C-alpha positions as YAML, in Angstrom:
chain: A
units: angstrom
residues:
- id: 1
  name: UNK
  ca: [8.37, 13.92, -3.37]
- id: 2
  name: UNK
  ca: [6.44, 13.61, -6.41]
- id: 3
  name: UNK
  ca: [8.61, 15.82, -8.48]
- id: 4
  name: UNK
  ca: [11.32, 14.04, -7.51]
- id: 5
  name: UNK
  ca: [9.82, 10.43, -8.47]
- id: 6
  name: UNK
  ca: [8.81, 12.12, -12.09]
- id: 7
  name: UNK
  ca: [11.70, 14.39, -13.07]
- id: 8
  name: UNK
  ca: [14.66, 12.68, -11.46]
- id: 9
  name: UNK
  ca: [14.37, 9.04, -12.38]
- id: 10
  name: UNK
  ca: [18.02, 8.25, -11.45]
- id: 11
  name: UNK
  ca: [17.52, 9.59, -7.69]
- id: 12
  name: UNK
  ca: [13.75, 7.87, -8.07]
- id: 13
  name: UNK
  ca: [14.36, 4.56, -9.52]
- id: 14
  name: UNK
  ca: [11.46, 2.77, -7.50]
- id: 15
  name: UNK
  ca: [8.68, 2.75, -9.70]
- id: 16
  name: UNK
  ca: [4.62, 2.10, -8.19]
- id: 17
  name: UNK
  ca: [2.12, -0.13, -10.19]
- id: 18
  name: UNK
  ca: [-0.28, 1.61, -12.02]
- id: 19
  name: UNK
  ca: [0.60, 5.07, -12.00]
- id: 20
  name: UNK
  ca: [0.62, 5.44, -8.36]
- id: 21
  name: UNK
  ca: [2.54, 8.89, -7.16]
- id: 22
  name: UNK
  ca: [4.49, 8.49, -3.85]
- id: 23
  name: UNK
  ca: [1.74, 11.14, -2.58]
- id: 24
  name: UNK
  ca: [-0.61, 8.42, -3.63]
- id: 25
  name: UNK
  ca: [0.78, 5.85, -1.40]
- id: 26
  name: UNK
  ca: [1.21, 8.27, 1.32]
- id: 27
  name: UNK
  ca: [-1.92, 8.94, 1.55]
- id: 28
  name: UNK
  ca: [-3.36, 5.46, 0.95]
- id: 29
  name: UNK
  ca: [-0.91, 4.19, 3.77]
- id: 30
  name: UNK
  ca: [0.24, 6.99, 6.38]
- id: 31
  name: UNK
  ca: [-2.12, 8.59, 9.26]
- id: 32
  name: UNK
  ca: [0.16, 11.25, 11.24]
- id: 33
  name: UNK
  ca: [-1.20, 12.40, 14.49]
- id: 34
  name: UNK
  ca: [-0.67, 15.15, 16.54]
- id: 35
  name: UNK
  ca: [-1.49, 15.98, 20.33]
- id: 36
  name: UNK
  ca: [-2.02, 19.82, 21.13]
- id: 37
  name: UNK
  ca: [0.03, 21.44, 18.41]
- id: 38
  name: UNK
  ca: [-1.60, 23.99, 16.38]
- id: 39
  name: UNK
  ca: [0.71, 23.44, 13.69]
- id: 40
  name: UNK
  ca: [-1.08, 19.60, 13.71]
- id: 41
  name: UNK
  ca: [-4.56, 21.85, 13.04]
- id: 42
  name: UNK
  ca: [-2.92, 24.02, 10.29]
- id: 43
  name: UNK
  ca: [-1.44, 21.35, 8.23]
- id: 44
  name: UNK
  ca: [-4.75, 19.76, 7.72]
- id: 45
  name: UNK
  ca: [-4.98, 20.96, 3.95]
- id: 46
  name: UNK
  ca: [-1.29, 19.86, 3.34]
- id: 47
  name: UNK
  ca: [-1.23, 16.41, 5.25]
- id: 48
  name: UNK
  ca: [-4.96, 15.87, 4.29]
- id: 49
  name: UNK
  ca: [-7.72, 15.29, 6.92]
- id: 50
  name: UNK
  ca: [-8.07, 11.81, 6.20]
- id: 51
  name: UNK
  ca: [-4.40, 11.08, 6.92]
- id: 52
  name: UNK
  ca: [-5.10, 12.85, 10.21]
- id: 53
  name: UNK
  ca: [-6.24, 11.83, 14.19]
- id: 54
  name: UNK
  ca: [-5.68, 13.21, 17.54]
- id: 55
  name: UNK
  ca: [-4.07, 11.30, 20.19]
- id: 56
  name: UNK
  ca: [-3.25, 11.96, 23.89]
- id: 57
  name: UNK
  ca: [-0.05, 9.80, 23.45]
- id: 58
  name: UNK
  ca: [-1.18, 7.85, 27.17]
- id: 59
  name: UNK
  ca: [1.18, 6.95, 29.15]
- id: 60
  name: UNK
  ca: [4.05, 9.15, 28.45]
- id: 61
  name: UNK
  ca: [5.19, 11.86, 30.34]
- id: 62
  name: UNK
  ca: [4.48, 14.05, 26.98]
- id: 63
  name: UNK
  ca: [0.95, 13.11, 26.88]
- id: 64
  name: UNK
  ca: [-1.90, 15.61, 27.28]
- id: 65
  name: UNK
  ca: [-3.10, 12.97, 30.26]
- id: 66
  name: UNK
  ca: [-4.90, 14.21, 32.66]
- id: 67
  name: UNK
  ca: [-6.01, 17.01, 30.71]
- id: 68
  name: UNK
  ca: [-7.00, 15.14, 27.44]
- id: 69
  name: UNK
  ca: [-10.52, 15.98, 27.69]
- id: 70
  name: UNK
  ca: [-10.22, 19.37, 28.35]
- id: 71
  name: UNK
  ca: [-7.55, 19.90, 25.51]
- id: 72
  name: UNK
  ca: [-9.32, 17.89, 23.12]
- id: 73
  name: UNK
  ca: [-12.87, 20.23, 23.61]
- id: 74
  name: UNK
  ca: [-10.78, 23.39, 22.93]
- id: 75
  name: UNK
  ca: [-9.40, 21.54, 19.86]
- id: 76
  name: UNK
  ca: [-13.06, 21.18, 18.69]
- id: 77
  name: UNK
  ca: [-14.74, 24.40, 20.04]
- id: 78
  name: UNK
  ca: [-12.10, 26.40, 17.66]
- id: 79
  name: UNK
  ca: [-13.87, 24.70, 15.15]
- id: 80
  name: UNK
  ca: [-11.26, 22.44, 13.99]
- id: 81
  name: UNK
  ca: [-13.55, 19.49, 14.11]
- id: 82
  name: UNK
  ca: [-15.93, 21.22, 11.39]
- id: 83
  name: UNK
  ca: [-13.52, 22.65, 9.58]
- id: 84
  name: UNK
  ca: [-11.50, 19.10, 8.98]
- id: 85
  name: UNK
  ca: [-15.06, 17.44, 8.95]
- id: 86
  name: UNK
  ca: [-14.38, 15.27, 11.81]
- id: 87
  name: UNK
  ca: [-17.89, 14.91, 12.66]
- id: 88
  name: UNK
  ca: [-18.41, 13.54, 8.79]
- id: 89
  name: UNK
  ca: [-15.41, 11.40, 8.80]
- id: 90
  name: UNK
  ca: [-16.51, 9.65, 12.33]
- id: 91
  name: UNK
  ca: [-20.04, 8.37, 10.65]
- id: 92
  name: UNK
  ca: [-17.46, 6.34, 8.10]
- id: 93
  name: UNK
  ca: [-13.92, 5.79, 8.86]
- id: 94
  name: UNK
  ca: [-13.36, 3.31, 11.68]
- id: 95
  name: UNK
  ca: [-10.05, 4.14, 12.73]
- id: 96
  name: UNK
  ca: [-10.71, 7.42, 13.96]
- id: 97
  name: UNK
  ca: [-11.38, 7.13, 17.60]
- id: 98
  name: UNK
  ca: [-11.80, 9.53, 20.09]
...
């Protein structure tokens, strides 16, 4: 999206305020969650882990609910938690609940 918004100006013509890239603003304004996909784990260097949170999705009939728990511990025991530094990011950024 970037290269778009700086080498095709007539398909881009929205321009941000102070030099802000559309990766910018997605990161400043975008959190994408997944449930038990380990595609959600992998992407973590391209989406970025602060753009990032785990959710059951409660009370669909896709949710990981009843098994949330459960699911959520084998998340962490593969070491996904340290490796996105989920433990770091829950001493300072609020909306990551779990």
């Amino acid at each position: 999206m970037d290269y778009t918004y700086r080498e095709r100006h007539g398909e881009a013509i929205y321009r941000f305020k102070n030099g802000m890239l559309p990766s910018d603003f997605f990161r400043r304004n975008v959190v994408l969650s997944f449930q038990e996909d380990a595609i959600g784990i992998r992407l973590r260097d391209v989406i970025g882990v602060d753009n990032m949170m785990w959710g059951s999705d409660y009370p669909h009939s896709e949710s990981t609910f009843p098994q949330s728990r459960k699911i959520l511990a084998a998340i962490l025991a593969g070491g996904a938690g340290r490796r996105t530094g989920q433990d770091r990011r829950r001493q300072h950024c609020p909306r990551v609940q779990f």
